[in-house]
mmCIF file of C-alpha atoms and ligand atoms in Angstrom:
data_model
loop_
_atom_site.group_PDB
_atom_site.id
_atom_site.type_symbol
_atom_site.label_atom_id
_atom_site.label_comp_id
_atom_site.label_asym_id
_atom_site.label_seq_id
_atom_site.Cartn_x
_atom_site.Cartn_y
_atom_site.Cartn_z
ATOM 1 C CA MET A 1 129.451 89.086 106.206
ATOM 2 C CA GLU A 2 128.378 92.242 105.047
ATOM 3 C CA ASN A 3 125.088 92.720 107.431
ATOM 4 C CA GLN A 4 126.910 89.831 110.107
ATOM 5 C CA THR A 5 129.334 92.767 110.449
ATOM 6 C CA ARG A 6 127.292 95.328 110.739
ATOM 7 C CA ILE A 7 125.324 93.498 113.731
ATOM 8 C CA PRO A 8 126.612 94.547 116.631
ATOM 9 C CA GLN A 9 128.129 92.383 119.007
ATOM 10 C CA HIS A 10 127.309 93.810 121.581
ATOM 11 C CA ILE A 11 124.444 96.310 123.001
ATOM 12 C CA SER A 12 123.780 98.081 126.353
ATOM 13 C CA ILE A 13 120.890 99.576 127.635
ATOM 14 C CA ILE A 14 119.942 102.494 129.844
ATOM 15 C CA MET A 15 116.528 102.160 129.805
ATOM 16 C CA ASP A 16 114.520 105.369 130.775
ATOM 17 C CA GLY A 17 111.850 107.107 131.378
ATOM 18 C CA ASN A 18 109.388 104.319 133.124
ATOM 19 C CA GLY A 19 107.847 107.393 135.028
ATOM 20 C CA ARG A 20 107.161 109.059 133.104
ATOM 21 C CA TRP A 21 105.763 106.819 130.621
ATOM 22 C CA ALA A 22 103.199 106.300 133.133
ATOM 23 C CA LYS A 23 103.007 110.422 134.449
ATOM 24 C CA LEU A 24 101.384 110.940 131.011
ATOM 25 C CA ARG A 25 98.749 107.745 131.815
ATOM 26 C CA GLY A 26 98.105 109.605 135.253
ATOM 27 C CA LYS A 27 99.243 105.963 137.120
ATOM 28 C CA ASN A 28 101.799 105.497 139.564
ATOM 29 C CA ARG A 29 105.140 105.481 138.620
ATOM 30 C CA VAL A 30 105.176 101.520 139.156
ATOM 31 C CA GLU A 31 103.008 101.372 137.227
ATOM 32 C CA GLY A 32 105.352 102.482 133.875
ATOM 33 C CA HIS A 33 107.489 99.555 135.496
ATOM 34 C CA ILE A 34 105.554 96.988 135.296
ATOM 35 C CA GLU A 35 105.713 97.941 131.623
ATOM 36 C CA GLY A 36 109.435 98.047 131.148
ATOM 37 C CA VAL A 37 109.173 94.196 132.162
ATOM 38 C CA ARG A 38 107.529 93.455 129.041
ATOM 39 C CA SER A 39 109.629 95.934 127.056
ATOM 40 C CA VAL A 40 112.825 93.366 127.750
ATOM 41 C CA ARG A 41 111.262 91.040 126.973
ATOM 42 C CA GLU A 42 110.662 91.818 124.191
ATOM 43 C CA VAL A 43 114.460 93.887 123.402
ATOM 44 C CA VAL A 44 115.254 90.133 124.755
ATOM 45 C CA ARG A 45 114.122 88.663 122.260
ATOM 46 C CA ALA A 46 114.187 90.461 119.110
ATOM 47 C CA ALA A 47 118.250 91.091 120.004
ATOM 48 C CA ALA A 48 118.875 87.328 120.398
ATOM 49 C CA ASP A 49 117.031 87.353 116.836
ATOM 50 C CA ALA A 50 119.240 89.693 115.564
ATOM 51 C CA GLY A 51 122.054 88.354 116.222
ATOM 52 C CA VAL A 52 123.537 89.835 119.207
ATOM 53 C CA ARG A 53 125.557 87.653 121.175
ATOM 54 C CA TYR A 54 125.028 90.152 124.860
ATOM 55 C CA LEU A 55 122.593 92.272 125.508
ATOM 56 C CA SER A 56 123.165 94.294 128.650
ATOM 57 C CA LEU A 57 120.282 96.667 130.610
ATOM 58 C CA TYR A 58 121.231 99.218 133.479
ATOM 59 C CA ALA A 59 118.310 97.827 135.869
ATOM 60 C CA PHE A 60 118.921 99.718 139.298
ATOM 61 C CA SER A 61 121.789 102.691 139.865
ATOM 62 C CA GLU A 62 124.041 102.910 142.791
ATOM 63 C CA GLU A 63 122.583 106.547 142.900
ATOM 64 C CA ASN A 64 118.411 104.821 142.190
ATOM 65 C CA TRP A 65 118.622 103.681 145.774
ATOM 66 C CA ASN A 66 118.448 107.186 147.239
ATOM 67 C CA ARG A 67 114.297 106.758 146.004
ATOM 68 C CA PRO A 68 111.853 106.779 148.309
ATOM 69 C CA GLU A 69 112.071 103.520 150.368
ATOM 70 C CA GLN A 70 108.424 103.028 148.410
ATOM 71 C CA GLU A 71 109.923 103.067 145.031
ATOM 72 C CA VAL A 72 112.626 101.031 145.930
ATOM 73 C CA SER A 73 111.130 98.087 147.282
ATOM 74 C CA ALA A 74 108.157 97.941 144.615
ATOM 75 C CA LEU A 75 111.666 97.446 141.937
ATOM 76 C CA MET A 76 113.013 95.088 144.084
ATOM 77 C CA GLU A 77 110.080 93.378 144.177
ATOM 78 C CA LEU A 78 109.122 93.432 140.782
ATOM 79 C CA PHE A 79 112.755 92.848 140.099
ATOM 80 C CA ALA A 80 112.855 89.275 141.884
ATOM 81 C CA LYS A 81 109.140 88.528 140.526
ATOM 82 C CA SER A 82 110.729 88.991 137.245
ATOM 83 C CA LEU A 83 113.768 87.212 138.034
ATOM 84 C CA LEU A 84 111.793 84.089 138.814
ATOM 85 C CA GLY A 85 108.760 84.068 136.175
ATOM 86 C CA GLU A 86 110.654 84.728 133.551
ATOM 87 C CA LYS A 87 113.214 81.511 134.508
ATOM 88 C CA GLN A 88 111.563 78.913 132.896
ATOM 89 C CA ASP A 89 111.476 81.205 129.162
ATOM 90 C CA LEU A 90 115.339 82.598 129.566
ATOM 91 C CA ILE A 91 116.339 78.661 129.450
ATOM 92 C CA GLU A 92 114.145 78.265 126.427
ATOM 93 C CA ASN A 93 115.447 80.323 124.874
ATOM 94 C CA GLY A 94 119.154 79.672 125.453
ATOM 95 C CA VAL A 95 119.143 83.643 127.744
ATOM 96 C CA HIS A 96 122.205 83.166 130.013
ATOM 97 C CA LEU A 97 121.625 85.573 132.783
ATOM 98 C CA ARG A 98 124.314 87.470 134.990
ATOM 99 C CA VAL A 99 123.736 89.736 136.304
ATOM 100 C CA LEU A 100 126.952 92.894 137.583
ATOM 101 C CA GLY A 101 126.123 95.064 140.343
ATOM 102 C CA ASN A 102 127.330 95.774 144.325
ATOM 103 C CA ARG A 103 125.602 92.965 145.782
ATOM 104 C CA ALA A 104 125.955 93.642 148.846
ATOM 105 C CA ARG A 105 123.616 95.854 148.892
ATOM 106 C CA LEU A 106 120.979 93.939 147.924
ATOM 107 C CA SER A 107 119.244 91.432 150.354
ATOM 108 C CA ALA A 108 119.742 87.712 151.060
ATOM 109 C CA LYS A 109 116.909 86.622 149.717
ATOM 110 C CA LEU A 110 117.742 88.364 146.395
ATOM 111 C CA ASN A 111 120.714 87.122 145.548
ATOM 112 C CA ALA A 112 119.981 83.258 146.841
ATOM 113 C CA LEU A 113 117.377 83.887 143.570
ATOM 114 C CA ILE A 114 120.108 86.123 141.567
ATOM 115 C CA ASP A 115 122.431 82.651 142.912
ATOM 116 C CA GLU A 116 119.401 80.436 141.148
ATOM 117 C CA VAL A 117 118.665 82.065 137.854
ATOM 118 C CA GLU A 118 122.323 82.890 136.910
ATOM 119 C CA GLU A 119 122.912 79.353 137.806
ATOM 120 C CA ALA A 120 120.111 78.143 136.322
ATOM 121 C CA THR A 121 120.562 79.225 132.333
ATOM 122 C CA GLU A 122 124.871 79.196 133.074
ATOM 123 C CA ALA A 123 124.032 76.892 129.226
ATOM 124 C CA GLY A 124 122.003 79.434 127.092
ATOM 125 C CA ALA A 125 125.231 79.645 124.466
ATOM 126 C CA ARG A 126 122.102 82.047 121.476
ATOM 127 C CA ILE A 127 122.627 85.387 123.984
ATOM 128 C CA THR A 128 124.484 86.744 127.568
ATOM 129 C CA LEU A 129 121.834 88.770 128.669
ATOM 130 C CA ILE A 130 123.383 90.962 132.213
ATOM 131 C CA LEU A 131 121.825 93.001 134.392
ATOM 132 C CA PHE A 132 123.180 96.231 136.156
ATOM 133 C CA VAL A 133 121.708 95.854 139.426
ATOM 134 C CA SER A 134 123.121 98.630 142.343
ATOM 135 C CA TYR A 135 125.467 99.507 140.539
ATOM 136 C CA SER A 136 127.953 102.757 139.381
ATOM 137 C CA GLY A 137 130.552 102.892 136.868
ATOM 138 C CA GLN A 138 132.817 105.312 139.882
ATOM 139 C CA TRP A 139 132.132 102.181 142.347
ATOM 140 C CA ASP A 140 133.104 99.637 140.058
ATOM 141 C CA ILE A 141 136.609 101.353 138.693
ATOM 142 C CA LEU A 142 136.471 101.889 142.472
ATOM 143 C CA GLN A 143 136.422 98.419 143.297
ATOM 144 C CA ALA A 144 138.693 97.458 140.694
ATOM 145 C CA SER A 145 140.752 99.708 141.622
ATOM 146 C CA LYS A 146 141.540 98.313 144.999
ATOM 147 C CA LYS A 147 141.848 95.169 143.734
ATOM 148 C CA ILE A 148 144.869 96.517 141.650
ATOM 149 C CA ALA A 149 146.538 98.417 144.441
ATOM 150 C CA ALA A 150 147.023 94.865 146.931
ATOM 151 C CA LYS A 151 147.887 93.111 143.729
ATOM 152 C CA MET A 152 151.212 95.827 143.026
ATOM 153 C CA ALA A 153 151.249 95.341 147.003
ATOM 154 C CA ALA A 154 151.770 92.124 146.982
ATOM 155 C CA ASP A 155 153.859 92.393 144.048
ATOM 156 C CA PRO A 156 156.267 94.781 143.663
ATOM 157 C CA ALA A 157 157.659 93.965 139.621
ATOM 158 C CA PHE A 158 153.653 94.108 138.868
ATOM 159 C CA VAL A 159 152.729 97.070 136.713
ATOM 160 C CA PRO A 160 149.744 97.132 135.155
ATOM 161 C CA SER A 161 148.049 97.506 131.747
ATOM 162 C CA ALA A 162 144.826 98.526 130.854
ATOM 163 C CA ASP A 163 143.651 94.339 129.813
ATOM 164 C CA ASP A 164 145.307 93.602 133.294
ATOM 165 C CA PHE A 165 142.570 96.356 134.909
ATOM 166 C CA SER A 166 139.625 95.917 132.747
ATOM 167 C CA ALA A 167 140.379 92.406 134.113
ATOM 168 C CA GLN A 168 139.795 93.695 137.599
ATOM 169 C CA LEU A 169 135.556 95.208 137.130
ATOM 170 C CA VAL A 170 132.471 93.567 136.655
ATOM 171 C CA THR A 171 132.313 92.736 132.993
ATOM 172 C CA ALA A 172 136.058 91.183 133.181
ATOM 173 C CA GLY A 173 135.593 88.964 129.934
ATOM 174 C CA VAL A 174 132.487 90.665 128.543
ATOM 175 C CA PRO A 175 133.172 92.799 125.094
ATOM 176 C CA ASP A 176 132.670 96.533 125.761
ATOM 177 C CA PRO A 177 129.987 97.080 124.324
ATOM 178 C CA ASP A 178 129.780 98.107 120.321
ATOM 179 C CA LEU A 179 126.765 100.632 120.227
ATOM 180 C CA LEU A 180 124.789 102.177 123.825
ATOM 181 C CA ILE A 181 121.162 103.565 123.310
ATOM 182 C CA ARG A 182 119.566 105.792 126.160
ATOM 183 C CA THR A 183 115.856 105.772 125.870
ATOM 184 C CA SER A 184 113.456 109.047 127.180
ATOM 185 C CA GLY A 185 116.411 112.144 125.702
ATOM 186 C CA GLU A 186 118.281 112.109 128.537
ATOM 187 C CA GLU A 187 121.272 112.705 127.146
ATOM 188 C CA ARG A 188 123.767 112.298 129.472
ATOM 189 C CA LEU A 189 125.541 108.383 131.043
ATOM 190 C CA SER A 190 124.010 108.935 134.387
ATOM 191 C CA ASN A 191 127.629 106.569 136.611
ATOM 192 C CA TYR A 192 126.995 103.921 134.304
ATOM 193 C CA LEU A 193 129.259 102.142 132.140
ATOM 194 C CA LEU A 194 132.692 104.838 132.162
ATOM 195 C CA TRP A 195 135.386 102.576 131.389
ATOM 196 C CA GLN A 196 134.301 100.531 129.358
ATOM 197 C CA CYS A 197 131.841 102.945 127.287
ATOM 198 C CA ALA A 198 136.601 104.325 126.192
ATOM 199 C CA TYR A 199 134.680 103.639 122.366
ATOM 200 C CA THR A 200 131.374 102.599 122.051
ATOM 201 C CA GLU A 201 128.906 104.163 119.590
ATOM 202 C CA PHE A 202 126.187 105.696 121.463
ATOM 203 C CA VAL A 203 122.541 106.187 119.940
ATOM 204 C CA PHE A 204 120.057 108.571 122.105
ATOM 205 C CA THR A 205 116.406 108.088 121.036
ATOM 206 C CA ASP A 206 113.490 109.594 122.889
ATOM 207 C CA THR A 207 111.253 107.092 122.864
ATOM 208 C CA LEU A 208 110.171 106.314 127.749
ATOM 209 C CA TRP A 209 111.506 103.054 127.478
ATOM 210 C CA PRO A 210 107.678 101.103 128.254
ATOM 211 C CA ASP A 211 107.528 102.029 123.808
ATOM 212 C CA PHE A 212 110.883 100.817 123.687
ATOM 213 C CA ARG A 213 109.550 97.638 121.281
ATOM 214 C CA LYS A 214 111.621 95.406 118.506
ATOM 215 C CA GLU A 215 110.883 98.480 116.037
ATOM 216 C CA ALA A 216 113.182 100.739 118.063
ATOM 217 C CA LEU A 217 115.379 98.810 118.451
ATOM 218 C CA MET A 218 115.422 97.726 114.347
ATOM 219 C CA GLU A 219 115.967 101.734 114.351
ATOM 220 C CA ALA A 220 118.534 101.653 116.140
ATOM 221 C CA ILE A 221 120.514 99.439 115.325
ATOM 222 C CA ALA A 222 120.787 100.351 111.833
ATOM 223 C CA CYS A 223 121.580 103.648 112.652
ATOM 224 C CA TYR A 224 124.457 102.050 114.296
ATOM 225 C CA ALA A 225 125.661 100.400 110.864
ATOM 226 C CA GLN A 226 125.763 103.797 109.742
ATOM 227 C CA ARG A 227 128.775 105.135 112.097
ATOM 228 C CA ASP A 228 132.378 104.966 111.364
ATOM 229 C CA ARG A 229 134.428 104.271 113.885
ATOM 230 C CA ARG A 230 137.981 104.936 113.695
ATOM 231 C CA TYR A 231 139.242 104.450 116.633
ATOM 232 C CA GLY A 232 142.049 106.896 117.072
ATOM 233 C CA LYS A 233 143.611 105.704 113.412
ATOM 234 C CA ILE A 234 142.372 107.553 110.211
ATOM 235 C CA LYS A 235 140.317 105.549 107.853
ATOM 236 C CA THR A 236 142.258 104.328 105.153
HETATM 237 C C1 IPE B 301 114.591 103.865 133.878
HETATM 238 O O1 IPE B 301 112.918 104.653 134.602
HETATM 239 C C2 IPE B 301 114.015 103.042 135.792
HETATM 240 C C3 IPE B 301 114.768 103.337 136.955
HETATM 241 C C4 IPE B 301 115.940 103.971 136.775
HETATM 242 C C5 IPE B 301 114.819 102.499 137.569
HETATM 243 P P1 IPE B 301 113.024 105.711 135.449
HETATM 244 O O2 IPE B 301 111.843 105.910 136.820
HETATM 245 O O3 IPE B 301 114.050 107.659 135.468
HETATM 246 O O4 IPE B 301 112.141 107.223 134.607
HETATM 247 P P2 IPE B 301 111.267 108.297 134.280
HETATM 248 O O5 IPE B 301 113.221 109.361 134.118
HETATM 249 O O6 IPE B 301 111.885 109.375 136.076
HETATM 250 O O7 IPE B 301 111.166 109.101 133.752
HETATM 251 C C1 IPE B 302 119.441 106.522 135.426
HETATM 252 O O1 IPE B 302 118.581 106.839 134.809
HETATM 253 C C2 IPE B 302 119.718 104.419 135.906
HETATM 254 C C3 IPE B 302 119.461 103.883 135.227
HETATM 255 C C4 IPE B 302 118.528 103.538 134.511
HETATM 256 C C5 IPE B 302 119.412 102.120 136.396
HETATM 257 P P1 IPE B 302 118.623 107.485 135.828
HETATM 258 O O2 IPE B 302 117.196 107.543 135.122
HETATM 259 O O3 IPE B 302 118.329 107.118 137.399
HETATM 260 O O4 IPE B 302 119.263 109.009 135.946
HETATM 261 P P2 IPE B 302 119.213 109.923 135.763
HETATM 262 O O5 IPE B 302 118.700 110.621 137.370
HETATM 263 O O6 IPE B 302 117.913 111.134 135.116
HETATM 264 O O7 IPE B 302 120.408 110.733 135.297
HETATM 265 MG MG1 MG B 303 114.664 108.464 134.978
#
């Protein structure tokens, strides 16, 4: 029991450092992203084995659209290729895949592929894997605010609570992250889950994402297990 309570229910990761990993090896940045997909595969497996129920990964931010066109299109292609390549494996391993973010900015072809894999893995009960693509925390808060405003206009008696607001975010129904990991030595949120990380525990590691594998995940979980979560209260 003690052990169970110390495994975070939801781990979120800002996967950073692919470009630097490639540069250190004299390779193209895209090769860092390709190696990063291998880390994703290993970390999903390790998280499911550890009993984590939700693993969410920041794969592409709204701001990442401002990178050179060549890198953006390579990332979109890699994303599509990985979705297709991993589909069967996800199904066999009980992984329910969801993609959250500003889907309107993705190509029709990619959106169709995402729909297909989301549907095919819907019954996956071991772990939910959420990929945040074309996502930013401010975008999410803004789109939720517009929906709340419309509800208030339609019903003047409606006074929204924090829970009502959460229900309009793209993460509606997903528990807030217990643990947020950011790799590559950067210690910032970069417009990620701004609302949802209100009481999340943060672990920063210098490890670059392509080098982040099972052992690194278990280290971060061990670090989380030492934390004392108080939620503003006094420890009794
Ligand atoms: C993270 O690695 C992946 C994405 C943001 C898509 P980076 O591409 O940011 O790698 P660095 O930070 O330049 O090393
Ligand atoms: C954050 O990494 C976004 C993702 C990992 C998808 P960035 O590399 O884009 O963040 P900054 O620019 O260093 O803050
Ligand atoms: Mg980066």
